[in-house]
Amino acid sequence: MMERAESGQKLYTSMRLWEFPDQYIIEPTDGSSSSPLSISRIDASMNLIDGVPESNSLRVPKILTIFGVIGMLKLVAGSYLIVIAERERAGSYLGHPIFKVTSLKIFPCDHSLKNSPAEQKRLETEFSRLLNIAESTSGLYFSYDTNLTLSAQRLHDLGDESKLLPLWRQAEPRFLWNNYMLEVLIENKLDPFLLPVVQGSFQNFQAAIGKDIIDVTLFARRCTRRNGTRMWRRGADSDGYVANFVESEQIVQMNGFMASFVQVRGSIPFLWEQIVDLTYKPKFEIVRPEEAPRVLERHFLDLRKKYGTVLAIDLVNKVCTIFHMQSI
């Protein structure tokens, strides 16, 4: 039977961001009657306040409705607040609404940069330009009510106490896209603002089979470790974590029953490299082959720990090879 795993800590679903000359104020507007959050534009320090400061003709703030706080990102000298400016309903996951981020907004907290050395200013300018690309990051999904970083089976296996924890504490770090950016908010114990976000793809649809309605969900979670473009991020590291690891889940629900199928994929779990050239199939070379058995063992031990019995499929060559690994 389908179970609903709900957090005991409710997240703010709608907020108003006030942009004052010296600070940003994030005011919950979802009826929670909670204290606004003040973030300094000088040093990015945070604290809860009693209310939004009064404005006047000399202090007229810009106001933006936001739907979540991604977190804070610190560069060389300044910090940057990243929020969700627009969202759209993407479907339902285990009975909970899922949203897709359609627009991010970045707010600098870099007034202290004025007193920084010239080299720091140059680097900050260069990095902040790259940061602007993040506003168009695709494939970001979130839920205010349930943990999207865990598969249906792992969500089902959570203990009752764990289900009452804030969503960020339940989250699987591998698939928590904004893990690093949440650290400052975690340090300040701002649980209602801590919105876990995953990157990947999500699709949910319904279809009729005779008189029955079947609900199908396809969810791919991209791991945050060793990400990069396919041609330049290859193989595994010394701990067995492979490049561009993705967990894909198919969930089928009908008449109150649910079935979930999970598969994972990633780069070949060795230390290897490949020189990209104009050939159709560039050759790859295993680096430090004496370490290959240890790296491979670590990779599959980690998979077995997280997923149980592993059925591995080798897609390197034209002939498909299948390995059934119950122990290693």
Tab-separated table of C-alpha atoms in Angstrom:
chain	number	residue	atom	x	y	z
A	1	MET	CA	0.000	0.000	0.000
A	2	MET	CA	1.153	3.546	-0.658
A	3	GLU	CA	2.462	5.427	2.366
A	4	ARG	CA	2.815	9.147	2.843
A	5	ALA	CA	6.061	10.240	4.470
A	6	GLU	CA	5.613	13.725	5.846
A	7	SER	CA	8.076	15.897	7.700
A	8	GLY	CA	7.158	17.304	11.078
A	9	GLN	CA	8.772	20.616	10.075
A	10	LYS	CA	6.738	22.612	7.559
A	11	LEU	CA	8.569	24.664	4.952
A	12	TYR	CA	7.552	28.132	3.832
A	13	THR	CA	5.814	27.843	0.467
A	14	SER	CA	5.595	31.528	-0.413
A	15	MET	CA	7.667	34.495	0.701
A	16	ARG	CA	8.200	38.146	-0.046
A	17	LEU	CA	11.777	39.356	-0.540
A	18	TRP	CA	12.382	43.006	0.378
A	19	GLU	CA	15.526	44.508	-1.128
A	20	PHE	CA	16.782	47.330	1.123
A	21	PRO	CA	20.106	49.144	0.540
A	22	ASP	CA	21.775	47.435	3.505
A	23	GLN	CA	19.868	44.165	3.840
A	24	TYR	CA	17.483	41.656	2.307
A	25	ILE	CA	14.361	40.728	4.234
A	26	ILE	CA	12.604	37.429	3.512
A	27	GLU	CA	9.070	37.544	4.884
A	28	PRO	CA	6.909	34.370	4.945
A	29	THR	CA	3.541	35.081	3.308
A	30	ASP	CA	1.913	31.646	3.419
A	31	GLY	CA	-0.071	32.375	6.567
A	32	SER	CA	2.517	30.944	8.956
A	33	SER	CA	2.872	34.238	10.922
A	34	SER	CA	6.584	33.575	11.391
A	35	SER	CA	9.448	36.001	11.880
A	36	PRO	CA	11.081	37.499	8.779
A	37	LEU	CA	14.707	36.685	8.021
A	38	SER	CA	17.226	39.505	7.656
A	39	ILE	CA	20.362	38.978	5.540
A	40	SER	CA	23.072	41.630	5.574
A	41	ARG	CA	24.251	42.870	2.185
A	42	ILE	CA	27.620	43.700	3.741
A	43	ASP	CA	28.737	40.405	5.272
A	44	ALA	CA	25.777	38.019	4.604
A	45	SER	CA	25.094	37.592	8.325
A	46	MET	CA	21.585	36.344	9.131
A	47	ASN	CA	19.111	36.768	11.947
A	48	LEU	CA	15.376	36.591	12.527
A	49	ILE	CA	13.680	39.933	13.211
A	50	ASP	CA	10.332	41.004	14.631
A	51	GLY	CA	9.046	42.631	11.462
A	52	VAL	CA	9.867	44.269	8.147
A	53	PRO	CA	11.502	47.711	8.634
A	54	GLU	CA	9.455	50.733	7.659
A	55	SER	CA	10.210	52.330	4.319
A	56	ASN	CA	10.160	55.992	3.347
A	57	SER	CA	10.892	58.171	0.340
A	58	LEU	CA	14.628	57.683	0.885
A	59	ARG	CA	14.324	53.987	1.624
A	60	VAL	CA	12.025	52.427	-0.968
A	61	PRO	CA	12.700	48.686	-1.254
A	62	LYS	CA	12.204	46.509	-4.285
A	63	ILE	CA	9.815	43.641	-3.570
A	64	LEU	CA	9.831	40.184	-5.154
A	65	THR	CA	7.637	37.153	-4.470
A	66	ILE	CA	9.758	34.022	-4.091
A	67	PHE	CA	8.909	30.354	-3.574
A	68	GLY	CA	11.982	29.027	-1.826
A	69	VAL	CA	15.532	29.717	-0.709
A	70	ILE	CA	18.178	27.681	-2.529
A	71	GLY	CA	20.886	28.876	-0.143
A	72	MET	CA	23.988	31.040	0.096
A	73	LEU	CA	27.083	30.647	-2.062
A	74	LYS	CA	30.364	32.197	-0.941
A	75	LEU	CA	32.964	33.152	-3.523
A	76	VAL	CA	36.319	34.892	-3.021
A	77	ALA	CA	35.150	37.918	-1.053
A	78	GLY	CA	31.375	38.089	-1.284
A	79	SER	CA	28.386	35.840	-0.701
A	80	TYR	CA	25.334	35.411	-2.911
A	81	LEU	CA	21.753	34.633	-1.955
A	82	ILE	CA	20.001	32.310	-4.427
A	83	VAL	CA	16.205	32.041	-4.419
A	84	ILE	CA	13.438	30.495	-6.513
A	85	ALA	CA	11.719	33.287	-8.422
A	86	GLU	CA	9.350	31.132	-10.494
A	87	ARG	CA	8.054	27.574	-10.327
A	88	GLU	CA	5.554	25.314	-12.064
A	89	ARG	CA	3.674	22.219	-10.964
A	90	ALA	CA	5.417	19.164	-12.439
A	91	GLY	CA	3.142	16.443	-11.111
A	92	SER	CA	2.692	14.308	-8.030
A	93	TYR	CA	5.134	12.056	-6.168
A	94	LEU	CA	3.633	9.591	-3.674
A	95	GLY	CA	0.638	11.857	-3.247
A	96	HIS	CA	2.599	15.089	-2.827
A	97	PRO	CA	2.806	17.976	-5.324
A	98	ILE	CA	6.181	18.347	-7.066
A	99	PHE	CA	7.422	21.632	-8.489
A	100	LYS	CA	9.976	22.444	-11.154
A	101	VAL	CA	12.184	25.512	-10.811
A	102	THR	CA	11.633	27.710	-13.858
A	103	SER	CA	13.601	30.742	-12.698
A	104	LEU	CA	16.321	31.421	-10.148
A	105	LYS	CA	17.353	34.835	-8.891
A	106	ILE	CA	20.750	35.717	-7.423
A	107	PHE	CA	21.237	38.575	-4.961
A	108	PRO	CA	24.801	39.681	-4.094
A	109	CYS	CA	25.896	40.308	-0.513
A	110	ASP	CA	29.203	41.844	-1.533
A	111	HIS	CA	29.320	45.376	-0.130
A	112	SER	CA	32.470	44.387	1.782
A	113	LEU	CA	34.154	43.860	-1.591
A	114	LYS	CA	34.809	47.609	-1.754
A	115	ASN	CA	37.633	47.210	0.763
A	116	SER	CA	39.133	44.099	-0.851
A	117	PRO	CA	42.460	44.009	-2.745
A	118	ALA	CA	42.347	44.535	-6.501
A	119	GLU	CA	43.136	40.890	-7.259
A	120	GLN	CA	40.229	39.707	-5.113
A	121	LYS	CA	37.923	42.139	-6.872
A	122	ARG	CA	39.054	40.824	-10.252
A	123	LEU	CA	38.485	37.204	-9.261
A	124	GLU	CA	35.134	38.013	-7.681
A	125	THR	CA	33.973	39.730	-10.869
A	126	GLU	CA	35.071	36.776	-12.970
A	127	PHE	CA	33.398	34.194	-10.727
A	128	SER	CA	30.202	36.226	-10.370
A	129	ARG	CA	29.860	36.260	-14.166
A	130	LEU	CA	30.032	32.470	-14.129
A	131	LEU	CA	27.515	32.423	-11.289
A	132	ASN	CA	24.991	34.226	-13.463
A	133	ILE	CA	24.855	31.081	-15.592
A	134	ALA	CA	23.354	29.307	-12.571
A	135	GLU	CA	20.168	31.325	-13.011
A	136	SER	CA	19.396	29.172	-16.042
A	137	THR	CA	20.234	25.808	-14.419
A	138	SER	CA	17.772	23.246	-15.759
A	139	GLY	CA	16.159	20.162	-14.282
A	140	LEU	CA	15.703	21.358	-10.688
A	141	TYR	CA	12.791	19.908	-8.691
A	142	PHE	CA	11.539	20.251	-5.132
A	143	SER	CA	8.702	19.449	-2.769
A	144	TYR	CA	7.564	21.241	0.353
A	145	ASP	CA	6.161	18.032	1.836
A	146	THR	CA	8.249	14.968	1.005
A	147	ASN	CA	11.843	13.861	0.523
A	148	LEU	CA	12.689	13.668	-3.186
A	149	THR	CA	16.254	12.452	-2.648
A	150	LEU	CA	15.118	8.965	-1.579
A	151	SER	CA	13.521	6.245	-3.678
A	152	ALA	CA	10.074	5.002	-2.681
A	153	GLN	CA	11.578	1.919	-1.005
A	154	ARG	CA	14.083	3.889	1.073
A	155	LEU	CA	11.382	6.403	1.954
A	156	HIS	CA	9.191	3.523	3.133
A	157	ASP	CA	12.047	2.146	5.250
A	158	LEU	CA	12.581	5.407	7.145
A	159	GLY	CA	11.807	5.086	10.830
A	160	ASP	CA	8.974	7.084	12.363
A	161	GLU	CA	11.436	9.384	14.129
A	162	SER	CA	13.332	10.064	10.903
A	163	LYS	CA	10.107	10.975	9.113
A	164	LEU	CA	9.515	13.727	11.667
A	165	LEU	CA	12.890	15.342	10.996
A	166	PRO	CA	13.141	18.408	8.724
A	167	LEU	CA	13.424	17.387	5.078
A	168	TRP	CA	17.038	18.538	4.792
A	169	ARG	CA	18.029	16.148	7.601
A	170	GLN	CA	16.261	13.240	5.889
A	171	ALA	CA	17.918	13.989	2.560
A	172	GLU	CA	20.440	11.732	0.833
A	173	PRO	CA	23.507	14.004	0.364
A	174	ARG	CA	24.365	12.381	-2.985
A	175	PHE	CA	21.229	13.788	-4.588
A	176	LEU	CA	20.856	17.042	-2.638
A	177	TRP	CA	21.787	19.559	-5.338
A	178	ASN	CA	21.974	22.558	-2.986
A	179	ASN	CA	23.693	20.700	-0.148
A	180	TYR	CA	26.646	23.091	0.058
A	181	MET	CA	24.499	26.196	-0.336
A	182	LEU	CA	22.299	25.221	2.618
A	183	GLU	CA	25.193	25.070	5.087
A	184	VAL	CA	24.937	28.683	6.257
A	185	LEU	CA	21.186	28.368	6.834
A	186	ILE	CA	21.748	25.116	8.727
A	187	GLU	CA	24.315	26.810	10.960
A	188	ASN	CA	21.731	29.492	11.748
A	189	LYS	CA	19.044	26.856	12.491
A	190	LEU	CA	16.622	28.186	9.883
A	191	ASP	CA	14.804	24.903	9.233
A	192	PRO	CA	11.595	26.368	7.708
A	193	PHE	CA	13.725	28.069	5.019
A	194	LEU	CA	15.791	24.943	4.203
A	195	LEU	CA	14.334	23.649	0.947
A	196	PRO	CA	16.029	20.518	-0.502
A	197	VAL	CA	16.391	20.594	-4.295
A	198	VAL	CA	17.315	17.738	-6.630
A	199	GLN	CA	18.570	17.880	-10.201
A	200	GLY	CA	17.438	15.425	-12.833
A	201	SER	CA	14.177	14.786	-14.629
A	202	PHE	CA	10.640	14.116	-13.448
A	203	GLN	CA	7.513	13.017	-15.269
A	204	ASN	CA	4.172	11.937	-13.859
A	205	PHE	CA	1.134	10.850	-15.867
A	206	GLN	CA	-1.993	8.728	-15.656
A	207	ALA	CA	-3.438	6.225	-18.099
A	208	ALA	CA	-6.482	3.970	-18.231
A	209	ILE	CA	-6.199	0.184	-18.359
A	210	GLY	CA	-9.715	-1.078	-18.765
A	211	LYS	CA	-11.674	0.383	-15.865
A	212	ASP	CA	-8.564	1.018	-13.786
A	213	ILE	CA	-6.464	4.178	-13.665
A	214	ILE	CA	-2.712	3.644	-13.494
A	215	ASP	CA	-0.404	6.375	-12.204
A	216	VAL	CA	3.155	6.310	-13.564
A	217	THR	CA	6.113	8.323	-12.285
A	218	LEU	CA	9.563	8.471	-13.883
A	219	PHE	CA	12.189	10.150	-11.726
A	220	ALA	CA	15.929	10.497	-12.434
A	221	ARG	CA	18.133	11.861	-9.633
A	222	ARG	CA	21.553	13.166	-10.619
A	223	CYS	CA	24.343	12.619	-8.111
A	224	THR	CA	26.244	15.723	-7.014
A	225	ARG	CA	29.623	13.953	-6.951
A	226	ARG	CA	31.906	14.082	-9.997
A	227	ASN	CA	29.546	15.952	-12.295
A	228	GLY	CA	30.721	17.333	-15.599
A	229	THR	CA	30.382	17.144	-19.342
A	230	ARG	CA	30.588	13.601	-20.602
A	231	MET	CA	33.745	14.075	-22.650
A	232	TRP	CA	35.769	15.583	-19.818
A	233	ARG	CA	34.511	13.878	-16.650
A	234	ARG	CA	35.303	10.174	-16.819
A	235	GLY	CA	35.681	7.063	-14.689
A	236	ALA	CA	35.836	6.851	-10.911
A	237	ASP	CA	37.871	8.505	-8.193
A	238	SER	CA	40.001	6.595	-5.683
A	239	ASP	CA	36.946	6.103	-3.427
A	240	GLY	CA	34.959	4.394	-6.178
A	241	TYR	CA	32.563	7.261	-6.917
A	242	VAL	CA	31.904	7.371	-10.651
A	243	ALA	CA	31.315	10.335	-12.917
A	244	ASN	CA	27.776	11.407	-13.818
A	245	PHE	CA	26.024	8.874	-11.600
A	246	VAL	CA	22.228	8.877	-11.982
A	247	GLU	CA	19.554	6.960	-10.076
A	248	SER	CA	16.414	6.386	-12.146
A	249	GLU	CA	13.150	5.205	-10.629
A	250	GLN	CA	9.911	4.037	-12.190
A	251	ILE	CA	6.877	4.002	-9.893
A	252	VAL	CA	3.559	2.447	-10.880
A	253	GLN	CA	0.480	2.919	-8.669
A	254	MET	CA	-2.934	1.344	-9.148
A	255	ASN	CA	-5.859	0.595	-6.833
A	256	GLY	CA	-3.886	1.668	-3.772
A	257	PHE	CA	-0.879	-0.546	-4.548
A	258	MET	CA	2.548	0.616	-5.630
A	259	ALA	CA	5.568	-0.931	-7.358
A	260	SER	CA	8.962	0.730	-7.756
A	261	PHE	CA	11.867	-0.240	-10.009
A	262	VAL	CA	15.256	1.433	-9.539
A	263	GLN	CA	18.287	1.375	-11.795
A	264	VAL	CA	21.523	3.343	-11.644
A	265	ARG	CA	24.106	4.268	-14.219
A	266	GLY	CA	27.498	5.882	-14.243
A	267	SER	CA	30.891	5.926	-15.875
A	268	ILE	CA	33.116	2.813	-15.929
A	269	PRO	CA	34.312	2.354	-12.302
A	270	PHE	CA	38.050	2.516	-12.990
A	271	LEU	CA	40.594	5.309	-13.011
A	272	TRP	CA	40.710	6.003	-16.734
A	273	GLU	CA	41.022	8.789	-19.243
A	274	GLN	CA	40.217	9.367	-22.881
A	275	ILE	CA	41.712	11.829	-25.307
A	276	VAL	CA	38.839	13.289	-27.304
A	277	ASP	CA	39.693	13.534	-30.988
A	278	LEU	CA	37.939	13.319	-34.339
A	279	THR	CA	37.709	9.525	-34.391
A	280	TYR	CA	34.307	7.889	-33.977
A	281	LYS	CA	35.418	5.829	-30.974
A	282	PRO	CA	38.404	7.400	-29.204
A	283	LYS	CA	40.417	4.831	-27.258
A	284	PHE	CA	40.502	5.051	-23.494
A	285	GLU	CA	43.382	4.188	-21.200
A	286	ILE	CA	43.218	2.878	-17.634
A	287	VAL	CA	45.309	5.024	-15.307
A	288	ARG	CA	47.167	3.242	-12.492
A	289	PRO	CA	45.814	-0.222	-13.417
A	290	GLU	CA	47.194	-1.687	-10.177
A	291	GLU	CA	44.511	0.283	-8.291
A	292	ALA	CA	41.654	-0.861	-10.532
A	293	PRO	CA	40.561	-3.867	-8.391
A	294	ARG	CA	40.403	-1.756	-5.225
A	295	VAL	CA	38.451	1.068	-6.911
A	296	LEU	CA	36.033	-1.407	-8.494
A	297	GLU	CA	35.517	-3.172	-5.160
A	298	ARG	CA	34.778	0.094	-3.358
A	299	HIS	CA	32.275	1.061	-6.045
A	300	PHE	CA	30.268	-2.156	-5.838
A	301	LEU	CA	30.471	-2.374	-2.052
A	302	ASP	CA	28.894	1.074	-1.945
A	303	LEU	CA	26.176	0.017	-4.410
A	304	ARG	CA	25.384	-3.121	-2.403
A	305	LYS	CA	25.221	-1.126	0.808
A	306	LYS	CA	22.710	1.292	-0.700
A	307	TYR	CA	20.719	-0.957	-3.032
A	308	GLY	CA	21.245	-4.591	-2.002
A	309	THR	CA	21.774	-7.206	-4.708
A	310	VAL	CA	23.210	-5.641	-7.862
A	311	LEU	CA	22.648	-6.722	-11.458
A	312	ALA	CA	25.403	-5.015	-13.466
A	313	ILE	CA	25.160	-4.539	-17.233
A	314	ASP	CA	28.284	-3.755	-19.250
A	315	LEU	CA	27.433	-1.454	-22.161
A	316	VAL	CA	30.999	-0.664	-23.218
A	317	ASN	CA	31.020	-2.972	-26.239
A	318	LYS	CA	28.358	-3.883	-28.767
A	319	VAL	CA	27.730	-7.203	-27.007
A	320	CYS	CA	25.828	-6.644	-23.769
A	321	THR	CA	27.322	-8.429	-20.744
A	322	ILE	CA	25.340	-8.978	-17.534
A	323	PHE	CA	26.853	-9.633	-14.097
A	324	HIS	CA	24.707	-10.720	-11.154
A	325	MET	CA	26.499	-9.626	-7.985
A	326	GLN	CA	25.154	-10.972	-4.706
A	327	SER	CA	28.458	-10.650	-2.890
A	328	ILE	CA	31.815	-9.128	-3.574
